[in-house]
mmCIF file of C-alpha atoms and ligand atoms in Angstrom:
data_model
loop_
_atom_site.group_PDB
_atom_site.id
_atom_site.type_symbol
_atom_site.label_atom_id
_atom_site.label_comp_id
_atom_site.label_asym_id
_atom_site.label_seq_id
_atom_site.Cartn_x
_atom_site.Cartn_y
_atom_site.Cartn_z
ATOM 1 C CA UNK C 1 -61.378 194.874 -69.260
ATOM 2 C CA UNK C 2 -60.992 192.959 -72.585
ATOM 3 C CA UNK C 3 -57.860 191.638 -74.311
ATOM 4 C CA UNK C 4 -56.445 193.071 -77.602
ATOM 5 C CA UNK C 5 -55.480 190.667 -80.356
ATOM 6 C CA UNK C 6 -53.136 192.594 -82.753
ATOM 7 C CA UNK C 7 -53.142 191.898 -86.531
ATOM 8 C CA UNK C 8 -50.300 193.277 -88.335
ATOM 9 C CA UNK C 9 -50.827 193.037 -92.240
ATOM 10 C CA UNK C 10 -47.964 193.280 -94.538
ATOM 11 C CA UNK C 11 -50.364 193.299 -97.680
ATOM 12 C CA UNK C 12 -51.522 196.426 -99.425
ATOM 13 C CA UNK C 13 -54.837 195.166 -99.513
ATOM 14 C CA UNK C 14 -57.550 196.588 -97.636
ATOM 15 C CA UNK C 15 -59.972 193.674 -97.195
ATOM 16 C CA UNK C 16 -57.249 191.040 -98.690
ATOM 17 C CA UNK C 17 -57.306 187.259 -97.419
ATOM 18 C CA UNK C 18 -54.521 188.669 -94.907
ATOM 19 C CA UNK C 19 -56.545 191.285 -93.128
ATOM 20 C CA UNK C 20 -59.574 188.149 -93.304
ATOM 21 C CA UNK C 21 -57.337 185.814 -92.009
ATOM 22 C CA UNK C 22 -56.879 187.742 -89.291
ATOM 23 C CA UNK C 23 -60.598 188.244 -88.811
ATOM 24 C CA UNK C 24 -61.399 184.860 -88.689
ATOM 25 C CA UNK C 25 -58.427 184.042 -86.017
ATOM 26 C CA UNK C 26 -59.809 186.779 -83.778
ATOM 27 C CA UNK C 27 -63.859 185.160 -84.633
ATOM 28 C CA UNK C 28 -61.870 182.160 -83.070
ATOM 29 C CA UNK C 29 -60.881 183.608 -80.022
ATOM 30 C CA UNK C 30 -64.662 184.086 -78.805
ATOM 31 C CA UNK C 31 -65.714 187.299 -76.676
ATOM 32 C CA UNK C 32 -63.654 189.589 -74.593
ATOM 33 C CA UNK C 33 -61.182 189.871 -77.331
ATOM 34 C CA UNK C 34 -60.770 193.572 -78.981
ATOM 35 C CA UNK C 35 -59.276 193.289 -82.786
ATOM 36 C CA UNK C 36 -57.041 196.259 -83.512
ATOM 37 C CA UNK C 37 -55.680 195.530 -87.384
ATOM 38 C CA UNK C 38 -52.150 197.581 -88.168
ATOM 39 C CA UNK C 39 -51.628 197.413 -91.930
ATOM 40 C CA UNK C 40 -47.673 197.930 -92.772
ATOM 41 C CA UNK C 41 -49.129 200.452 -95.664
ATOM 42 C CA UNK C 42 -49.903 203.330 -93.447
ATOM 43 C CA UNK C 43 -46.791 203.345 -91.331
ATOM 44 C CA UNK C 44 -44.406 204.367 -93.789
ATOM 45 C CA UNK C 45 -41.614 202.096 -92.503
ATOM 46 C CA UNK C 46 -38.099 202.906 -94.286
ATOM 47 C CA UNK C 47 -35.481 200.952 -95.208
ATOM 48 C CA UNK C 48 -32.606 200.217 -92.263
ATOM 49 C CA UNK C 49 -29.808 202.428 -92.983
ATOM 50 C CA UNK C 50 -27.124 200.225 -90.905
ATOM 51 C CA UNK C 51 -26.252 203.586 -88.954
ATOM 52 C CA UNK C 52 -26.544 200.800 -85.865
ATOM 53 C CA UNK C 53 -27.876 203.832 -83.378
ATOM 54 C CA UNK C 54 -30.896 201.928 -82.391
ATOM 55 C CA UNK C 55 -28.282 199.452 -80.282
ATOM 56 C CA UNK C 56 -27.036 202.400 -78.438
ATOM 57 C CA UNK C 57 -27.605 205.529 -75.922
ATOM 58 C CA UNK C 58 -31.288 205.920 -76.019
ATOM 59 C CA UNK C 59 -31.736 203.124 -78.339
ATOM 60 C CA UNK C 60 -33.791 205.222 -81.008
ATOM 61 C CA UNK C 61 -33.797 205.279 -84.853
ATOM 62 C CA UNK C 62 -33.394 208.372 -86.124
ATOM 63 C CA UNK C 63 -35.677 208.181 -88.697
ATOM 64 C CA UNK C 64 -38.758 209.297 -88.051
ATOM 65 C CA UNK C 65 -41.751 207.035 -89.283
ATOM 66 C CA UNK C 66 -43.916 204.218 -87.953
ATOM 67 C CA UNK C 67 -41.796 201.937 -86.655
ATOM 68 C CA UNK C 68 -42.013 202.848 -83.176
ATOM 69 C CA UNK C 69 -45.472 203.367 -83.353
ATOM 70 C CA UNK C 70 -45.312 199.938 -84.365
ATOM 71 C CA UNK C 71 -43.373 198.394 -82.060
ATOM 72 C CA UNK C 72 -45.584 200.075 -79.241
ATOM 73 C CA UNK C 73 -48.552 198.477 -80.633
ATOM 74 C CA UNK C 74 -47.644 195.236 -80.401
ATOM 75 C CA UNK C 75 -45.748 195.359 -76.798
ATOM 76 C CA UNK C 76 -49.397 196.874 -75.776
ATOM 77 C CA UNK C 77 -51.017 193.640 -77.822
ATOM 78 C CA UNK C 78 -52.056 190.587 -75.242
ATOM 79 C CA UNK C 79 -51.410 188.752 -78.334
ATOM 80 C CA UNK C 80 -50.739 189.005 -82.010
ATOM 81 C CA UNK C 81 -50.600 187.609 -85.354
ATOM 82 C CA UNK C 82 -48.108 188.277 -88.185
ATOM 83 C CA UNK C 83 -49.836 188.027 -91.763
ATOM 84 C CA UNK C 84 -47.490 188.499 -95.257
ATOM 85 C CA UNK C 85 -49.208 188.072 -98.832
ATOM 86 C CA UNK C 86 -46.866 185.735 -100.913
ATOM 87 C CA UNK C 87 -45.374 187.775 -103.816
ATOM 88 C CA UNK C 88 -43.051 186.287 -105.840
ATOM 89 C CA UNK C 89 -42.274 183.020 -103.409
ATOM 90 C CA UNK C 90 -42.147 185.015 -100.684
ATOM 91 C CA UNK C 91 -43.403 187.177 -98.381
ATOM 92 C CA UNK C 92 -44.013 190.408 -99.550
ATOM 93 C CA UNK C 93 -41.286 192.888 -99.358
ATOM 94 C CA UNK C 94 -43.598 195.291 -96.798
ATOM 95 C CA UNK C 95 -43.002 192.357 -94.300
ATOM 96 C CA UNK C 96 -39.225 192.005 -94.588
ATOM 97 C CA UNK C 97 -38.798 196.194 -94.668
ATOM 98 C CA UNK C 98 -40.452 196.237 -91.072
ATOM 99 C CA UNK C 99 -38.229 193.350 -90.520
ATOM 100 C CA UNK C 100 -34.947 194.484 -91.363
ATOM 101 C CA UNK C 101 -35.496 197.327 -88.906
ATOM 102 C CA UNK C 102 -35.313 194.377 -86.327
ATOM 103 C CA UNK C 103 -32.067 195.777 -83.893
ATOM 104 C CA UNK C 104 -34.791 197.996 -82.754
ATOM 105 C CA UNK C 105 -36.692 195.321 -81.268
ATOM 106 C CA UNK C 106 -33.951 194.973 -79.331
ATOM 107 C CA UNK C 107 -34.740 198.049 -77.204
ATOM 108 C CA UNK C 108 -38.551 196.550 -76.924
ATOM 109 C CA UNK C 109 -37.174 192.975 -75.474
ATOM 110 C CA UNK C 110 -38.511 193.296 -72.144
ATOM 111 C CA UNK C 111 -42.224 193.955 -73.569
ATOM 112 C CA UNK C 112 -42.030 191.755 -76.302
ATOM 113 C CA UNK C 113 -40.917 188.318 -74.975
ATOM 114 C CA UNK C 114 -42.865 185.740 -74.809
ATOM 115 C CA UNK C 115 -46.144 187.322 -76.091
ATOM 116 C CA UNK C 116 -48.497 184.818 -77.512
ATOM 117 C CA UNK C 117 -47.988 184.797 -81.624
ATOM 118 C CA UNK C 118 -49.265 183.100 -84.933
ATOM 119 C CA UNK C 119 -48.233 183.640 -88.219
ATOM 120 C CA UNK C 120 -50.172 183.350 -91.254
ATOM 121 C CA UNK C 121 -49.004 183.277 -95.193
ATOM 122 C CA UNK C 122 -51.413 183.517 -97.478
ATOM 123 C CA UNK C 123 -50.991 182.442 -101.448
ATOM 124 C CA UNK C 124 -52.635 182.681 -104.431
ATOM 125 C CA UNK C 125 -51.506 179.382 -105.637
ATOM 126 C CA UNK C 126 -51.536 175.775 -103.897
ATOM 127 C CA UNK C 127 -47.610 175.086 -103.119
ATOM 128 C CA UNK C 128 -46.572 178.382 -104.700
ATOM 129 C CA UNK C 129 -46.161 180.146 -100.976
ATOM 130 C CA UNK C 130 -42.300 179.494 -101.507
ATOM 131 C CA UNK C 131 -40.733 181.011 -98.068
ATOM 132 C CA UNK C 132 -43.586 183.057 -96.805
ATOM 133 C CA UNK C 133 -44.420 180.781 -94.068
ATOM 134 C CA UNK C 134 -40.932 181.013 -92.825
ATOM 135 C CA UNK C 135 -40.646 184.667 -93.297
ATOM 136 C CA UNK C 136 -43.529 184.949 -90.989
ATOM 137 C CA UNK C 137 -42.711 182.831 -88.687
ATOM 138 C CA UNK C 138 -39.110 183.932 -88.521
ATOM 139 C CA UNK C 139 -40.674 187.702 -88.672
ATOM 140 C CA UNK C 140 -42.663 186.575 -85.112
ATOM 141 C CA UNK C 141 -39.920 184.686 -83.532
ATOM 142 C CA UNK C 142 -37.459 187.528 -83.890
ATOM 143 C CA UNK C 143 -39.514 190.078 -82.833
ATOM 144 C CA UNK C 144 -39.373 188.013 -79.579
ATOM 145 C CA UNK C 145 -43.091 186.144 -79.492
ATOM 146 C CA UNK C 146 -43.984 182.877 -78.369
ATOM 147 C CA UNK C 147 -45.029 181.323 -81.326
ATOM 148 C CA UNK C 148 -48.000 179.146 -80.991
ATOM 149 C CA UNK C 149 -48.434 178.058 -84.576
ATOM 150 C CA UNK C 150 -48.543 179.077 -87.875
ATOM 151 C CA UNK C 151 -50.268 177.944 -91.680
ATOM 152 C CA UNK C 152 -50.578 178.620 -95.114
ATOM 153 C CA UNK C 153 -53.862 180.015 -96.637
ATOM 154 C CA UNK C 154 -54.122 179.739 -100.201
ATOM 155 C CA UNK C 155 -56.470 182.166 -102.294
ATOM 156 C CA UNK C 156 -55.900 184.402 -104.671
ATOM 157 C CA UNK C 157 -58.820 186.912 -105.034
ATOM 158 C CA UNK C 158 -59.852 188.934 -102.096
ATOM 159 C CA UNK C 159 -61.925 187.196 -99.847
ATOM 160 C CA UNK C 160 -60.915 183.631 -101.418
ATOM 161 C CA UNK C 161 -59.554 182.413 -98.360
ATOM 162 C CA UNK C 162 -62.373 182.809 -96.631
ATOM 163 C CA UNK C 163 -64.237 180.250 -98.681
ATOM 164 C CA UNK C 164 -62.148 177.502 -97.849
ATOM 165 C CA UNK C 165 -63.953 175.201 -94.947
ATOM 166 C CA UNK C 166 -60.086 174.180 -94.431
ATOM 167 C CA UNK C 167 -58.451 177.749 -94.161
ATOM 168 C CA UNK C 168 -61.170 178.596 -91.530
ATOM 169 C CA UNK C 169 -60.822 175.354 -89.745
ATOM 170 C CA UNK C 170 -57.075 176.376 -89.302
ATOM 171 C CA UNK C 171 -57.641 179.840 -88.642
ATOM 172 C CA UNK C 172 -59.985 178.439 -85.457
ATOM 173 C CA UNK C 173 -56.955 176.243 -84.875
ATOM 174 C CA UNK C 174 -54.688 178.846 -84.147
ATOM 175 C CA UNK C 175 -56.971 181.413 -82.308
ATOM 176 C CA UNK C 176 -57.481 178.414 -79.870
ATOM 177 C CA UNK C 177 -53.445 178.247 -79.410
ATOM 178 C CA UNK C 178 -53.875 181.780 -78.892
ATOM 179 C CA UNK C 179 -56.002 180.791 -76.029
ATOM 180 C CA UNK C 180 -53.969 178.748 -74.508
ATOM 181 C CA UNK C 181 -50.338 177.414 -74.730
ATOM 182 C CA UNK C 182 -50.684 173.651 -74.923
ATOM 183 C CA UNK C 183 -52.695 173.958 -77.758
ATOM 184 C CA UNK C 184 -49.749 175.414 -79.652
ATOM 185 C CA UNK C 185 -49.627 173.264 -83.017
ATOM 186 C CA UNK C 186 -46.890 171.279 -84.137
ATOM 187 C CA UNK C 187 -46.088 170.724 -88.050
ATOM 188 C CA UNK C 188 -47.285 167.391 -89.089
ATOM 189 C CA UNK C 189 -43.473 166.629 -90.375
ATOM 190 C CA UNK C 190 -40.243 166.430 -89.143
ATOM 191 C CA UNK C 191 -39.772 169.099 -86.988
ATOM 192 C CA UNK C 192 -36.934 171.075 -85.737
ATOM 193 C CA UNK C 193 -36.367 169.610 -82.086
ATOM 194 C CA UNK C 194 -34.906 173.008 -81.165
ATOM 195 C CA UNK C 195 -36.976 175.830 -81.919
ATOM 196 C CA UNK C 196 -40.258 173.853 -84.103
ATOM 197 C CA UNK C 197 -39.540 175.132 -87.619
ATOM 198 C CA UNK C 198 -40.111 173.126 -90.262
ATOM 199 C CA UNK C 199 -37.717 174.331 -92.981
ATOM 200 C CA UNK C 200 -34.438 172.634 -93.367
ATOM 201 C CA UNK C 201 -31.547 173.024 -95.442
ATOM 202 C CA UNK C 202 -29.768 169.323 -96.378
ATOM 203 C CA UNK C 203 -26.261 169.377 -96.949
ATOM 204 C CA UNK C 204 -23.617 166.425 -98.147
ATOM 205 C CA UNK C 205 -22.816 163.406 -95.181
ATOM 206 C CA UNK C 206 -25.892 163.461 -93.716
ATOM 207 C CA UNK C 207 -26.249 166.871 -92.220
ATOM 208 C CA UNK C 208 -29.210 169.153 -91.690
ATOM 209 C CA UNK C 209 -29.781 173.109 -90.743
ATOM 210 C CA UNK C 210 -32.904 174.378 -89.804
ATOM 211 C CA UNK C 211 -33.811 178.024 -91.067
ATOM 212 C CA UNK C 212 -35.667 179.057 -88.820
ATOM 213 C CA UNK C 213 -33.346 179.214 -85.691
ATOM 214 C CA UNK C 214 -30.082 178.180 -87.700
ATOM 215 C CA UNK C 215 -29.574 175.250 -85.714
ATOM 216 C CA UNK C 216 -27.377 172.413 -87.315
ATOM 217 C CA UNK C 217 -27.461 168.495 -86.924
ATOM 218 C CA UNK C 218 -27.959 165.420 -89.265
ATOM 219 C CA UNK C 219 -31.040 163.666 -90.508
ATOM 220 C CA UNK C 220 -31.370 159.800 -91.535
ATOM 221 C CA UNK C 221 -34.484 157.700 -92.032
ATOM 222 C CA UNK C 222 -35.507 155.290 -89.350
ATOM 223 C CA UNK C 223 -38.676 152.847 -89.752
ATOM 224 C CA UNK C 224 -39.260 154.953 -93.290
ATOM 225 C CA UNK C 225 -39.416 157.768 -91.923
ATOM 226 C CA UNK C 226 -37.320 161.260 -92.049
ATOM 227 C CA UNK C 227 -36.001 162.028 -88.587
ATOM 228 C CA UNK C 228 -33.761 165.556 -87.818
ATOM 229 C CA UNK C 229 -32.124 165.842 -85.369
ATOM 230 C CA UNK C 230 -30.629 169.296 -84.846
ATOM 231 C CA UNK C 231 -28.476 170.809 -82.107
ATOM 232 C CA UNK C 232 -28.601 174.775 -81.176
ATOM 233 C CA UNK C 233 -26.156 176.753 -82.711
ATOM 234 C CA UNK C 234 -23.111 179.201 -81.629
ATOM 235 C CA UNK C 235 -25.720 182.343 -81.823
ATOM 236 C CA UNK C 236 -29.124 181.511 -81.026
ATOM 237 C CA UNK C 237 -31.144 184.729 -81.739
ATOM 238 C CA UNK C 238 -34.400 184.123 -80.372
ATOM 239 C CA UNK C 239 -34.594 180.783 -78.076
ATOM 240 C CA UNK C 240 -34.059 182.614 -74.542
ATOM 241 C CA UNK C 241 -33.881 185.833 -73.462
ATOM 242 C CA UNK C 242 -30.092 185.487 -72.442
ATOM 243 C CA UNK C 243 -29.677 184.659 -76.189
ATOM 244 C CA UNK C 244 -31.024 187.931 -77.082
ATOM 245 C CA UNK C 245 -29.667 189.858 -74.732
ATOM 246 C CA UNK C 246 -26.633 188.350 -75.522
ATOM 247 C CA UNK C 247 -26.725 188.605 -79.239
ATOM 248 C CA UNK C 248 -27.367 192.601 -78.391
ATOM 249 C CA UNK C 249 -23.932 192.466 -76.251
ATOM 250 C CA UNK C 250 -21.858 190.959 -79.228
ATOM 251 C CA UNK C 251 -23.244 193.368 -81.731
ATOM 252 C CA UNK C 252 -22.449 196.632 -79.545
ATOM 253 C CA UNK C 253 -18.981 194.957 -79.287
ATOM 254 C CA UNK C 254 -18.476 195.075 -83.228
ATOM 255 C CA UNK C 255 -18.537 198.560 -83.077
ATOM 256 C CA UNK C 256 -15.352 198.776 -80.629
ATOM 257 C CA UNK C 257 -14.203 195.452 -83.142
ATOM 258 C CA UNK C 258 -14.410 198.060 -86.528
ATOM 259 C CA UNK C 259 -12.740 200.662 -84.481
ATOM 260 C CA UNK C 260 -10.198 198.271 -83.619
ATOM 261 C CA UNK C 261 -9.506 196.580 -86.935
ATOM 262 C CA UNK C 262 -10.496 199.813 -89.256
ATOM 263 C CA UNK C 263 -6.717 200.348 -90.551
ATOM 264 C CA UNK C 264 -6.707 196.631 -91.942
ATOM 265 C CA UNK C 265 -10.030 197.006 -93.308
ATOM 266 C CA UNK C 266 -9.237 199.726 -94.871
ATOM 267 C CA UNK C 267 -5.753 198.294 -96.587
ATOM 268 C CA UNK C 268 -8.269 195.480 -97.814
ATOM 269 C CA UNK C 269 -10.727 197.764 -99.650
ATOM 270 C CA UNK C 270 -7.823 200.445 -100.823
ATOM 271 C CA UNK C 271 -7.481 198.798 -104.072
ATOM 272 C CA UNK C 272 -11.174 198.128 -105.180
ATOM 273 C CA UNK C 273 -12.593 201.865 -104.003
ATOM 274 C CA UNK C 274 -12.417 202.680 -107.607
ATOM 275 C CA UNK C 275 -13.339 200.094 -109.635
ATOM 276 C CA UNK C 276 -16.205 200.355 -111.736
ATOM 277 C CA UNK C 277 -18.364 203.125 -112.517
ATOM 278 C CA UNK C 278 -21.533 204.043 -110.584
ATOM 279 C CA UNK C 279 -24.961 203.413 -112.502
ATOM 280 C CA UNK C 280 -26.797 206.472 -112.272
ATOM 281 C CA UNK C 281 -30.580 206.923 -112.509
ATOM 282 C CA UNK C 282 -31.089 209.256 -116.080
HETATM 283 C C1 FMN D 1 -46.886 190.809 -107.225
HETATM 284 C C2 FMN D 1 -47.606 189.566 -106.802
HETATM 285 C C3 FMN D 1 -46.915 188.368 -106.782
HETATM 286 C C4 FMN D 1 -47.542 187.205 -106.363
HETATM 287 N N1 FMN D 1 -46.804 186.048 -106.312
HETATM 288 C C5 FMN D 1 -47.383 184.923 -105.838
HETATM 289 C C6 FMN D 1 -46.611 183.723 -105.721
HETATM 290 O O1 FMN D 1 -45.413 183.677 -105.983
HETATM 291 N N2 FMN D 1 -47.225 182.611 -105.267
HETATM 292 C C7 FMN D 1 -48.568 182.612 -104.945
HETATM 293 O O2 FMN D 1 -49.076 181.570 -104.550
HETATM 294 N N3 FMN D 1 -49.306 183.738 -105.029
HETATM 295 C C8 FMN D 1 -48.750 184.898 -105.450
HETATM 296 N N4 FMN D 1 -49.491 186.059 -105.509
HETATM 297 C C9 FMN D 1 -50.889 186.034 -105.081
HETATM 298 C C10 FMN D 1 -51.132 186.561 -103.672
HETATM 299 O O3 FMN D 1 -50.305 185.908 -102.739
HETATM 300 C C11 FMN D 1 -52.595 186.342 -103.310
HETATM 301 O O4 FMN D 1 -53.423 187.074 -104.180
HETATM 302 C C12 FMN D 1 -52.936 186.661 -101.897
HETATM 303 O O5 FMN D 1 -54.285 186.340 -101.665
HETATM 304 C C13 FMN D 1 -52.728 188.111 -101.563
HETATM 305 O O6 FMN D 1 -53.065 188.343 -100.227
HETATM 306 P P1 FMN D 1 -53.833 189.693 -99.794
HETATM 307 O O7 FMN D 1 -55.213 189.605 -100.341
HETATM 308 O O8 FMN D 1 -53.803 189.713 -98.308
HETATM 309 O O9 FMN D 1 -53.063 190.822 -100.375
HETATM 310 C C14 FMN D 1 -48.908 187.225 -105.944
HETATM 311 C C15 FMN D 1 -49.590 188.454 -105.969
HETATM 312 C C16 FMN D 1 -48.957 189.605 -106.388
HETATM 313 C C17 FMN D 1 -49.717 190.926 -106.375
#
């Protein structure tokens, strides 16, 4: 029986460089590979409402749209891809709505981890992707994948991206670290030693975070060149499955924490309840 790539699209475009980019990884992965394409747009996924249910009992949202539907999709996926439009200098908000419904992953660990992963931005402007390519990559590693690689695709119109010898060169790129885990690509600059993002943060005396996994160390040139070193943090999210499961345990605990400490929260907000009057929509 074949394998099934999955390509979740945050962009609203039918037929946008996203859903193409997607096309052309799975072109890259050769026969024996079924494409099943899951566009954000038609699973009507809601904003989290912080009710925290999904972390307990059965482990179910109670709202009922696609985000389960979702989440099955890709835990039946031998492999996926991730794929935001940049709006704005970022990914597109589609993306980071499915994303913020992430403590329901939680409930999916044992069929997520570890599945093969790429993420793709696309841009309509050269440079002007802002954060997209961490969103997406950030968007794969805490929904649990083994991330092989990742890129930026610039074009603007529909289709644009596709006429780019380079964007399809690094489309084939990643469909072959699809294929197979040592070809998983490495950014061509300093990377994070810890988890292989390539987005840092530099602070005063030296020191360095990465925002991908939050990690924290110093950088300093050597031989003219930029080298990070960076140390995991207190609460790694995503870099083993004890951190997850762990993660899971501590946030299930802050519910017994704001049952313990609710009288003092509540002296703290007492005097502000008040204050201010509420906007409302005419
Ligand atoms: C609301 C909006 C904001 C955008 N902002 C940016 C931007 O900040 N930087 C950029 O490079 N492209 C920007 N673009 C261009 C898109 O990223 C580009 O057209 C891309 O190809 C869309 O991907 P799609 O075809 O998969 O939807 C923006 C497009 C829209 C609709």
């Amino acid at each position: 029986m074949g394998k099934v790539l999955l390509g979740v699209s945050a962009s609203p475009r039918k037929n946008g460089n996203c859903e193409l980019m997607i096309k052309q990884i799975h072109a890259g992965m050769g026969a024996g590979w079924e494409l099943r394409l899951a566009r954000l747009s038609d699973f009507d996924i809601r904003p989290c409402q912080a009710c925290y249910q999904c972390l307990f009992g059965k482990m179910r949202c109670p709202q009922e749209d696609g985000l389960i539907a979702l989440l099955e999709e890709i835990s039946l996926a031998d492999a996926w891809i991730a794929a935001a439009p940049t709006y704005l200098l970022s990914a597109n908000a589609a993306l980071k709505k499915f994303l913020d419904r992430g403590l329901q992953f939680y409930a999916f660990v044992d069929r997520l981890w570890g599945k093969p992963a790429v993420a793709v931005a696309v841009a309509g402007i050269e440079g002007m992707e802002g954060s997209t390519k961490l969103n997406v990559e950030s968007f794969a590693k805490l929904a649990f994948a083994d991330l092989r690689g990742s890129d930026v695709f610039y074009g603007a119109l529909p289709g644009e991206t596709l006429l780019s010898p380079e964007n399809r060169q690094n489309a084939l790129r990643l469909a072959k670290s699809l294929l197979d885990a040592s070809a998983r690509i490495a950014p061509e600059g300093p990377v994070c030693p810890v988890c292989g993002g390539d987005t840092f943060r530099f602070q005063p005396g030296g020191r360095a975070r990465c925002m991908l996994c939050s990690g924290s160390g110093t950088y300093g040139w050597k031989d003219g060149r930029l080298e990070i070193d960076i140390r995991t943090g207190d609460h790694p999210l995503f870099l083993t499955r004890e951190d997850v499961i762990r993660h899971a345990e501590w946030l299930r605990g802050m519910k017994q924490q704001f049952l313990d400490r609710r009288k003092e929260l509540k002296e703290a907000v007492k005097d502000y309840l008040a204050v201010g009057t509420i906007v409302e929509r005419s």
